[in-house]
Coordinates of C-alpha atoms and ligand atoms in Angstrom, one line a residue:
X1 CA -17.4 19.9 -9.5
X2 CA -20.6 18.0 -9.6
X3 CA -21.0 14.5 -10.5
X4 CA -20.8 14.4 -14.3
X5 CA -21.9 12.0 -16.8
X6 CA -21.8 13.1 -20.4
X7 CA -22.2 11.1 -23.5
X8 CA -20.8 12.6 -26.7
X9 CA -21.4 11.4 -30.1
X10 CA -18.2 11.1 -32.2
X11 CA -17.1 11.6 -35.6
X12 CA -15.6 8.9 -37.8
X13 CA -12.0 8.4 -38.2
X14 CA -10.4 11.1 -40.3
X15 CA -7.3 10.3 -42.5
X16 CA -5.8 13.8 -42.8
X17 CA -2.2 14.6 -42.4
X18 CA -1.8 16.8 -39.3
X19 CA -1.3 20.4 -40.2
X20 CA 1.3 22.3 -38.3
X21 CA -0.4 25.4 -36.7
X22 CA -3.8 23.8 -36.5
X23 CA -4.1 24.4 -32.8
X24 CA -7.0 24.9 -30.5
X25 CA -8.9 22.3 -28.6
X26 CA -12.2 23.1 -30.1
X27 CA -11.0 22.5 -33.6
X28 CA -9.0 19.5 -32.8
X29 CA -12.0 17.2 -32.8
X30 CA -13.8 18.4 -36.0
X31 CA -13.2 17.3 -39.5
X32 CA -11.2 20.5 -40.5
X33 CA -8.4 20.5 -38.0
X34 CA -8.2 16.7 -36.8
X35 CA -4.6 16.3 -35.8
X36 CA -4.5 12.6 -36.0
X37 CA -3.0 10.6 -38.6
X38 CA -4.4 7.1 -39.1
X39 CA -2.1 4.5 -40.7
X40 CA -3.7 2.8 -43.7
X41 CA -1.5 -0.3 -43.6
X42 CA -3.1 -3.6 -42.7
X43 CA -1.2 -4.0 -39.4
X44 CA -2.4 -0.8 -38.0
X45 CA -5.8 -0.6 -39.4
X46 CA -7.0 -3.8 -37.7
X47 CA -4.8 -3.8 -34.6
X48 CA -7.6 -2.1 -32.5
X49 CA -10.5 -3.6 -34.3
X50 CA -10.8 -7.0 -32.5
X51 CA -14.6 -6.5 -32.3
X52 CA -16.6 -9.1 -30.7
X53 CA -19.6 -8.0 -32.8
X54 CA -21.2 -4.9 -34.0
X55 CA -22.6 -2.4 -31.5
X56 CA -26.1 -0.9 -31.9
X57 CA -24.6 1.8 -34.1
X58 CA -23.2 -0.8 -36.4
X59 CA -19.6 0.3 -36.0
X60 CA -16.8 -1.7 -34.7
X61 CA -15.0 1.2 -33.2
X62 CA -16.6 3.2 -30.5
X63 CA -18.7 6.3 -31.4
X64 CA -19.3 7.7 -27.8
X65 CA -17.3 8.4 -24.6
X66 CA -18.5 9.0 -21.1
X67 CA -17.1 11.2 -18.4
X68 CA -17.3 9.9 -14.9
X69 CA -15.9 12.0 -12.0
X70 CA -16.2 11.9 -8.3
X71 CA -17.6 14.9 -6.6
X72 CA -14.7 16.9 -5.3
X73 CA -14.4 19.7 -2.8
X74 CA -11.3 21.8 -2.7
X75 CA -10.1 24.2 0.2
X76 CA -7.5 24.7 2.9
X77 CA -8.7 22.9 5.9
X78 CA -11.7 21.3 4.2
X79 CA -10.7 18.0 5.9
X80 CA -12.4 19.2 9.1
X81 CA -15.9 18.8 7.2
X82 CA -15.5 15.0 6.8
X83 CA -17.2 14.2 10.0
X84 CA -20.2 16.4 9.0
X85 CA -20.3 14.7 5.6
X86 CA -20.5 11.3 7.2
X87 CA -23.2 12.4 9.5
X88 CA -25.1 13.9 6.5
X89 CA -24.8 10.4 4.9
X90 CA -26.2 8.8 8.0
X91 CA -23.0 6.7 8.5
X92 CA -23.0 4.8 11.8
X93 CA -19.9 2.6 11.4
X94 CA -17.0 3.9 9.4
X95 CA -13.8 2.4 8.2
X96 CA -10.9 4.8 8.3
X97 CA -8.0 3.6 6.1
X98 CA -4.4 4.8 5.9
X99 CA -0.8 3.6 5.9
X100 CA 1.5 3.3 9.0
X101 CA 3.5 6.3 8.2
X102 CA 0.6 8.6 7.7
X103 CA -1.2 7.3 10.7
X104 CA 1.4 9.3 12.8
X105 CA 1.0 12.5 10.7
X106 CA -1.3 15.5 10.9
X107 CA -3.6 14.5 8.0
X108 CA -4.9 11.4 9.8
X109 CA -5.1 13.3 13.1
X110 CA -7.3 16.1 11.4
X111 CA -9.7 13.4 10.1
X112 CA -9.9 11.6 13.4
X113 CA -10.5 15.0 15.2
X114 CA -13.4 15.7 12.9
X115 CA -15.0 12.1 13.4
X116 CA -14.7 12.4 17.1
X117 CA -16.2 15.9 17.1
X118 CA -19.1 14.8 15.1
X119 CA -19.8 11.7 17.0
X120 CA -18.8 9.2 14.2
X121 CA -18.2 5.7 15.3
X122 CA -15.1 4.4 13.4
X123 CA -12.4 1.7 13.2
X124 CA -8.9 2.5 11.7
X125 CA -7.1 0.2 9.4
X126 CA -3.5 1.5 9.1
X127 CA -1.9 -1.5 7.5
X128 CA -2.2 -0.3 3.9
X129 CA 1.0 -1.3 1.9
X130 CA 2.8 1.5 0.0
X131 CA 2.5 0.2 -3.5
X132 CA -0.2 -2.3 -2.6
X133 CA -0.1 -6.0 -3.6
X134 CA -2.9 -8.6 -4.0
X135 CA -2.0 -9.8 -0.7
X136 CA -2.2 -6.4 1.0
X137 CA -5.4 -5.7 -0.9
X138 CA -6.9 -9.0 0.4
X139 CA -5.9 -8.2 4.1
X140 CA -7.7 -4.9 3.8
X141 CA -10.6 -6.7 2.2
X142 CA -10.9 -9.1 5.2
X143 CA -10.9 -6.2 7.7
X144 CA -13.7 -4.5 5.6
X145 CA -15.8 -7.7 5.4
X146 CA -15.4 -8.3 9.2
X147 CA -16.2 -4.7 10.0
X148 CA -19.6 -4.6 8.1
X149 CA -19.0 -0.9 7.5
X150 CA -21.5 1.5 6.0
X151 CA -18.9 4.1 4.8
X152 CA -15.2 4.4 4.2
X153 CA -12.7 7.2 4.6
X154 CA -9.3 6.8 2.8
X155 CA -6.5 9.2 3.9
X156 CA -3.4 8.9 2.0
X157 CA -1.8 8.7 -1.5
X158 CA -2.8 6.4 -4.2
X159 CA -1.8 3.3 -2.3
X160 CA -4.4 4.0 0.4
X161 CA -7.2 5.3 -1.8
X162 CA -6.9 2.3 -4.1
X163 CA -6.8 -0.2 -1.1
X164 CA -9.9 1.3 0.2
X165 CA -11.7 1.1 -3.2
X166 CA -10.9 -2.6 -3.4
X167 CA -11.9 -3.2 0.2
X168 CA -15.3 -1.4 -0.4
X169 CA -15.8 -3.4 -3.7
X170 CA -15.2 -6.9 -2.4
X171 CA -17.0 -6.3 1.0
X172 CA -19.9 -5.2 -1.1
X173 CA -19.6 -8.3 -3.3
X174 CA -18.6 -10.8 -0.6
X175 CA -18.9 -13.9 -2.8
X176 CA -16.8 -12.8 -5.6
X177 CA -13.4 -14.2 -6.3
X178 CA -10.6 -11.7 -6.1
X179 CA -9.8 -12.1 -9.8
X180 CA -13.4 -11.5 -10.9
X181 CA -13.1 -7.7 -11.1
X182 CA -9.4 -7.6 -11.9
X183 CA -8.6 -6.3 -15.4
X184 CA -8.4 -8.9 -18.2
X185 CA -6.3 -10.7 -19.2
X186 CA -4.9 -11.1 -15.8
X187 CA -8.3 -11.3 -14.2
X188 CA -11.9 -11.6 -15.6
X189 CA -12.6 -8.0 -15.9
X190 CA -16.3 -8.4 -14.9
X191 CA -18.5 -5.3 -14.8
X192 CA -19.4 -4.2 -11.4
X193 CA -23.3 -4.4 -10.8
X194 CA -23.4 -4.5 -6.9
X195 CA -24.0 -1.2 -5.1
X196 CA -21.0 0.0 -3.1
X197 CA -20.8 2.0 0.2
X198 CA -19.9 5.7 0.1
X199 CA -16.2 6.4 0.1
X200 CA -14.6 9.7 1.0
X201 CA -11.1 10.0 -0.4
X202 CA -8.6 12.5 1.2
X203 CA -5.6 12.6 -0.9
X204 CA -2.3 13.5 0.8
X205 CA 0.0 13.3 -2.2
X206 CA -0.3 15.3 -5.4
X207 CA -0.1 12.6 -8.0
X208 CA -2.5 9.8 -8.6
X209 CA -5.8 11.6 -8.8
X210 CA -7.2 8.5 -7.4
X211 CA -9.7 10.6 -5.6
X212 CA -11.5 11.2 -9.0
X213 CA -11.0 7.8 -10.7
X214 CA -12.6 4.5 -10.7
X215 CA -9.3 2.7 -10.8
X216 CA -7.4 0.7 -8.1
X217 CA -3.8 -0.6 -8.9
X218 CA -1.9 -3.3 -7.1
X219 CA 1.1 -5.6 -7.6
X220 CA 0.0 -9.1 -8.6
X221 CA 2.8 -10.8 -6.8
X222 CA 2.6 -14.2 -8.5
X223 CA 3.3 -12.6 -11.9
X224 CA 5.4 -9.7 -10.5
X225 CA 3.5 -7.1 -12.5
X226 CA 1.0 -4.4 -11.5
X227 CA -2.5 -4.6 -12.7
X228 CA -5.7 -3.2 -11.3
X229 CA -9.4 -3.0 -11.1
X230 CA -11.1 -0.3 -13.4
X231 CA -14.8 0.5 -13.0
X232 CA -16.7 3.7 -12.7
X233 CA -18.6 1.9 -9.8
X234 CA -15.5 2.1 -7.5
X235 CA -14.8 5.8 -7.8
X236 CA -15.0 7.7 -4.5
X237 CA -18.3 9.4 -3.7
X238 CA -16.3 12.5 -2.7
X239 CA -12.7 13.7 -2.9
X240 CA -11.8 16.2 -0.1
X241 CA -8.8 17.9 -1.6
X242 CA -7.1 19.9 1.3
X243 CA -3.8 21.5 0.2
X244 CA -2.7 21.7 3.9
X245 CA -1.8 18.1 3.7
X246 CA 0.8 18.7 1.0
X247 CA 3.0 20.7 3.4
X248 CA 4.0 17.4 5.1
X249 CA 5.3 15.6 2.0
X250 CA 9.0 15.1 1.8
X251 CA 10.5 16.4 -1.5
X252 CA 11.0 13.1 -3.4
X253 CA 7.3 12.3 -2.7
X254 CA 6.3 15.6 -4.2
X255 CA 8.6 15.0 -7.1
X256 CA 7.7 11.5 -8.0
X257 CA 3.9 12.1 -7.4
X258 CA 4.2 15.1 -9.6
X259 CA 5.8 13.1 -12.4
X260 CA 2.7 10.8 -12.2
X261 CA 0.7 14.0 -12.9
X262 CA 3.0 14.8 -15.7
X263 CA 2.6 11.4 -17.3
X264 CA -1.1 11.2 -16.8
X265 CA -1.5 14.4 -18.7
X266 CA 0.9 13.6 -21.5
X267 CA -0.2 10.1 -22.1
X268 CA -4.1 10.8 -21.9
X269 CA -3.6 13.7 -24.3
X270 CA -1.7 11.6 -26.7
X271 CA -3.7 8.4 -26.3
X272 CA -5.6 6.7 -29.1
X273 CA -8.8 8.8 -29.8
X274 CA -11.9 7.2 -28.4
X275 CA -13.5 6.8 -31.8
X276 CA -10.6 4.6 -32.9
X277 CA -10.8 2.2 -30.0
X278 CA -12.4 -1.3 -30.6
X279 CA -14.5 -3.1 -29.8
X280 CA -17.6 -0.8 -29.6
X281 CA -19.5 -2.0 -26.5
X282 CA -22.9 -3.5 -27.1
X283 CA -24.1 -2.3 -23.6
X284 CA -22.8 1.0 -22.0
X285 CA -21.8 -1.0 -18.8
X286 CA -19.0 -2.6 -20.7
X287 CA -17.6 0.6 -22.1
X288 CA -14.2 0.8 -20.4
X289 CA -13.2 3.5 -17.9
X290 CA -10.2 4.2 -20.1
X291 CA -11.7 5.1 -23.4
X292 CA -9.0 6.9 -25.3
X293 CA -8.4 10.7 -25.7
X294 CA -11.5 12.8 -26.1
X295 CA -12.2 16.5 -26.2
X296 CA -13.3 16.8 -22.4
X297 CA -10.2 14.9 -21.1
X298 CA -8.1 17.0 -23.4
X299 CA -9.0 20.2 -21.5
X300 CA -8.0 18.7 -18.1
X301 CA -4.9 17.2 -19.4
X302 CA -3.6 20.4 -21.0
X303 CA -4.7 22.4 -18.0
X304 CA -2.9 20.0 -15.5
X305 CA 0.2 20.0 -17.7
X306 CA 0.4 24.0 -17.5
X307 CA 0.2 23.8 -13.8
X308 CA 3.0 21.2 -13.7
X309 CA 5.2 23.3 -15.9
X310 CA 4.6 26.3 -13.7
X311 CA 4.6 24.8 -10.1
X312 CA 6.3 21.4 -9.9
X313 CA 9.8 22.6 -9.5
X314 CA 8.8 25.2 -6.8
X315 CA 6.7 22.6 -5.0
X316 CA 9.6 20.2 -4.8
X317 CA 12.2 22.7 -3.8
X318 CA 10.2 24.7 -1.2
X319 CA 8.3 22.7 1.4
X320 CA 6.6 25.9 2.5
X321 CA 5.5 27.2 -0.8
X322 CA 1.7 26.7 -0.3
X323 CA 0.9 28.3 -3.6
X324 CA 2.9 25.8 -5.6
X325 CA 1.9 22.8 -3.5
X326 CA -1.8 23.8 -3.6
X327 CA -1.7 24.1 -7.3
X328 CA -0.1 20.8 -7.7
X329 CA -2.8 19.3 -5.5
X330 CA -5.4 20.5 -7.9
X331 CA -3.4 19.6 -10.9
X332 CA -3.3 15.9 -9.7
X333 CA -7.2 16.0 -9.5
X334 CA -7.4 17.7 -12.9
X335 CA -5.2 15.2 -14.6
X336 CA -7.2 12.5 -12.9
X337 CA -10.4 13.8 -14.5
X338 CA -8.8 13.6 -17.8
X339 CA -6.9 10.3 -17.6
X340 CA -9.5 8.6 -15.5
X341 CA -11.8 8.7 -18.6
X342 CA -9.2 8.9 -21.4
X343 CA -6.7 6.3 -20.0
X344 CA -2.9 6.3 -20.1
X345 CA -0.7 4.2 -22.4
X346 CA 3.0 3.2 -22.7
X347 CA 4.8 4.9 -19.8
X348 CA 2.2 3.3 -17.5
X349 CA 2.0 -0.1 -19.3
X350 CA 5.8 -0.3 -19.1
X351 CA 6.0 1.0 -15.5
X352 CA 4.1 -1.9 -14.0
X353 CA 6.9 -4.5 -14.5
X354 CA 9.4 -1.7 -13.7
X355 CA 7.9 -1.4 -10.2
X356 CA 6.9 -5.1 -10.0
X357 CA 10.4 -6.5 -10.7
X358 CA 12.2 -4.2 -8.3
X359 CA 15.3 -5.7 -6.8
X360 CA 17.0 -3.8 -4.1
X361 CA 16.2 0.0 -5.0
X362 CA 15.2 2.0 -2.0
X363 CA 13.5 5.2 -2.7
X364 CA 14.7 8.2 -0.8
X365 CA 12.1 9.8 1.5
X366 CA 9.8 6.8 1.4
X367 CA 9.4 5.6 4.9
X368 CA 8.9 1.9 4.1
X369 CA 10.7 -1.4 4.9
X370 CA 10.8 -2.9 1.4
X371 CA 12.5 -2.1 -1.9
X372 CA 10.4 0.2 -3.9
X373 CA 10.3 2.0 -7.2
X374 CA 7.7 4.8 -6.5
X375 CA 5.0 4.8 -9.2
X376 CA 5.8 8.3 -10.5
X377 CA 9.3 7.4 -11.0
X378 CA 8.6 4.2 -12.7
X379 CA 6.4 6.0 -15.2
X380 CA 8.5 9.0 -15.9
X381 CA 11.8 7.1 -16.6
X382 CA 10.5 5.8 -20.0
X383 CA 8.8 9.0 -21.0
X384 CA 11.5 10.3 -23.4
X385 CA 11.7 7.1 -25.2
X386 CA 7.9 6.6 -25.3
X387 CA 7.1 10.0 -26.8
X388 CA 9.8 9.8 -29.3
X389 CA 8.1 6.5 -30.4
X390 CA 4.6 7.9 -30.3
X391 CA 5.1 11.4 -31.9
X392 CA 4.6 10.4 -35.5
X393 CA 0.9 9.7 -34.7
X394 CA 0.1 13.2 -33.4
X395 CA 3.1 15.4 -33.9
X396 CA 1.0 18.5 -33.2
X397 CA 0.2 17.3 -29.7
X398 CA 3.7 16.3 -28.9
X399 CA 5.0 19.7 -29.9
X400 CA 2.3 21.5 -28.1
X401 CA 3.0 19.7 -24.9
X402 CA 6.8 20.4 -25.4
X403 CA 6.0 24.0 -25.7
X404 CA 4.0 24.0 -22.5
X405 CA 6.9 22.3 -20.8
X406 CA 9.2 25.3 -21.9
X407 CA 10.6 24.3 -25.3
X408 CA 10.8 26.9 -28.1
X409 CA 8.9 25.3 -30.9
X410 CA 8.6 28.3 -33.1
X411 CA 10.9 27.0 -35.8
X412 CA 10.2 23.2 -35.1
X413 CA 9.7 20.8 -37.9
X414 CA 7.0 18.1 -37.6
X415 CA 9.4 15.1 -37.8
X416 CA 11.3 16.5 -34.9
X417 CA 8.2 16.6 -32.5
X418 CA 9.3 13.4 -30.7
X419 CA 13.0 14.4 -30.1
X420 CA 11.9 17.8 -29.1
X421 CA 9.5 16.6 -26.5
X422 CA 12.0 14.0 -25.3
X423 CA 14.8 16.5 -24.8
X424 CA 12.4 18.8 -22.9
X425 CA 11.6 16.0 -20.7
X426 CA 15.0 15.1 -20.1
X427 CA 16.0 18.5 -19.1
X428 CA 13.0 18.7 -16.7
X429 CA 14.0 15.5 -15.1
X430 CA 17.6 16.4 -14.8
X431 CA 16.6 19.7 -13.1
X432 CA 14.6 17.8 -10.6
X433 CA 17.6 15.3 -9.8
X434 CA 15.9 12.3 -11.2
X435 CA 17.9 9.0 -11.3
X436 CA 19.7 8.6 -14.7
X437 CA 17.4 6.0 -16.2
X438 CA 16.5 2.4 -15.5
X439 CA 20.2 1.4 -15.0
X440 CA 20.4 3.8 -12.1
X441 CA 17.5 1.9 -10.4
X442 CA 19.1 -1.5 -10.8
X443 CA 18.2 -2.8 -14.2
X444 CA 20.5 -3.9 -17.0
X445 CA 20.1 -5.1 -20.6
X446 CA 19.7 -8.7 -19.2
X447 CA 16.4 -7.5 -17.6
X448 CA 14.8 -6.4 -20.8
X449 CA 13.0 -9.7 -21.8
X450 CA 11.4 -9.8 -18.3
X451 CA 10.4 -6.2 -18.6
X452 CA 8.8 -6.7 -22.0
X453 CA 7.1 -9.9 -20.8
X454 CA 5.6 -7.9 -17.8
X455 CA 4.3 -5.3 -20.2
X456 CA 2.5 -7.7 -22.7
X457 CA -0.5 -8.3 -20.3
X458 CA -1.1 -4.6 -19.8
X459 CA -3.2 -4.5 -22.8
X460 CA -5.9 -2.3 -21.1
X461 CA -3.3 0.6 -21.4
X462 CA -0.9 -0.4 -24.1
X463 CA -3.8 -0.8 -26.6
X464 CA -4.5 2.9 -26.0
X465 CA -1.2 3.9 -27.3
X466 CA -1.6 5.8 -30.4
X467 CA 0.9 3.5 -32.1
X468 CA 0.8 -0.3 -32.0
X469 CA 4.0 -1.9 -30.5
X470 CA 5.7 -5.2 -31.2
X471 CA 7.8 -7.0 -28.6
X472 CA 10.8 -5.6 -30.5
X473 CA 9.5 -2.1 -30.1
X474 CA 9.1 -2.6 -26.3
X475 CA 12.6 -4.0 -26.1
X476 CA 13.9 -0.9 -27.9
X477 CA 11.9 1.4 -25.7
X478 CA 13.4 -0.3 -22.5
X479 CA 16.9 -0.1 -23.9
X480 CA 16.5 3.4 -24.8
X481 CA 15.4 4.2 -21.2
X482 CA 18.4 2.7 -19.5
X483 CA 20.3 6.1 -19.5
X484 CA 18.6 9.4 -19.8
X485 CA 21.3 12.0 -19.8
Ligands
NAD501 N1 -6.0 4.8 -8.8 C1 -5.4 5.6 -9.8 O1 -6.1 6.1 -10.5 C2 -3.8 5.6 -9.6 C3 -3.3 6.3 -10.5 C4 -1.9 6.4 -10.4 C5 -1.2 5.7 -9.5 N2 -1.9 4.8 -8.7 C6 -1.2 4.0 -7.7 O2 -1.0 4.8 -6.5 C7 0.2 4.3 -5.8 C8 1.1 5.5 -5.5 O3 0.5 6.4 -4.7 P1 1.1 7.8 -4.4 O4 2.2 8.2 -5.4 O5 0.1 8.8 -4.1 O6 2.0 7.5 -3.1 P2 1.6 6.4 -2.0 O7 0.3 6.3 -1.4 O8 2.4 5.1 -2.3 O9 2.6 7.1 -0.7 C9 3.9 7.3 -0.9 C10 4.7 7.6 0.5 O10 4.4 8.9 0.8 C11 3.9 9.0 2.2 N3 3.0 10.2 2.3 C12 1.8 10.3 1.6 N4 1.3 11.5 1.7 C13 2.2 12.1 2.6 C14 2.1 13.4 3.3 N5 1.2 14.3 3.1 N6 3.1 13.6 4.1 C15 4.1 12.8 4.4 N7 4.2 11.5 3.7 C16 3.2 11.2 2.9 C17 3.2 7.6 2.4 O11 3.1 7.4 3.8 C18 4.1 6.7 1.6 O12 5.2 6.4 2.4 C19 0.7 3.1 -6.7 O13 0.4 1.9 -6.2 C20 0.2 3.5 -8.0 O14 0.2 2.3 -8.9 C21 -3.3 4.8 -8.7
ZN502 ZN1 0.0 7.0 -12.6

């Protein structure tokens, strides 16, 4: 996969009713087979049209999308090439980032062996927090600033890769305030115009796809919600996707990171189409990384979903199943290519307070000393409720994904698309021993107002939901997610 940047001209918004049977990715974005229904009522028709001004095209909604993807290299044992890559880049002083648990495990050892063998001078930072916070980001940033590094290597899951992206960004922009680049409305959401140092990401979980994306997520402790930095400028230079690392993952880490892939695929495929997103940027640098569903992201989302359907259960249940775990490792990157440009919506938007407000829940198989709702678990628990809610906007897509996940949809009726996908998801989660809803991870009805309050600032993703939501809608979605089975 080479570095790709593709601009596509889009069509205007169609107002057709979805036609059952109008399948096929190619047709979906044309006038004839458009599967999207746009509501004509005043509430919906202007919800996404808070345009700051007209773009050069004269339209308030966007007319283009851009695909930005890291270079990736896949292969069993490919980690051993990292030292040569750094040598080829001319790196003299490298920062190696990881978390404490992984620093004792073979993936980090393999990277260090390659650095030593190729004579690369490096310093290790192994203090990455699993599910990072603004404070843990800032500690890593301080380390990066002091080290004056000319390249970075991140070995780990999303927590490590995201921390490393932030360290690279702020060390390259040393006079910026931390909130400058953080997504609005929590931060200023400034575009990144400084050049960053090369970053090589070596993912060890099969979930976030962070090796392909320009996104770094952290928990903003002051508000107890997750937010992030999203800019194409922070995406890794190279992702080294080595399936051998997946053999070390405990089964709950495989399951939860796999649910992240599942939700990345489902949410990006059902997100608001890019040509319905507002405002249309007046300069391409302000076109967001998350742009809405688009024909290129669709390909990756559907492909990733097929792999999840085929391999996730095997990968969770059999630590030695290299075929299943390798495929999930690729699926994570595939979904990353899709959602990294299309975005995610309600499962992710609602997950940020679910993980941010954690009380005492300790996730099995996560070797950490603090309460934690793993990211993948926090997104998937609301998925049955979310897709029941969104189905009416693109029932075709909801039925198609249910079918990929194993549902028999031959006699399905359009109005049942949401419940069918929700039931399919519940069965999938039950089969994989997932906790029975938000109640099982420590939440009750009394927490719903706080969960809703924590979702409201997540506009970057919630506005990409195909269906606008009121606070009452969000409350109902949390309530419906208290118990799954
Ligand atoms: N940047 C993005 O695009 C993006 C997308 C989704 C999620 N995220 C963020 O990523 C974070 C979650 O990342 P994650 O799910 O990859 O997990 P993680 O990085 O939080 O790691 C989870 C646990 O698994 C352990 N682990 C990781 N790989 C292992 C291996 N091969 N063998 C044994 N143990 C291993 C880690 O040490 C840790 O204890 C969250 O903060 C989430 O918000 C980022
Ligand atoms: Zn995610």
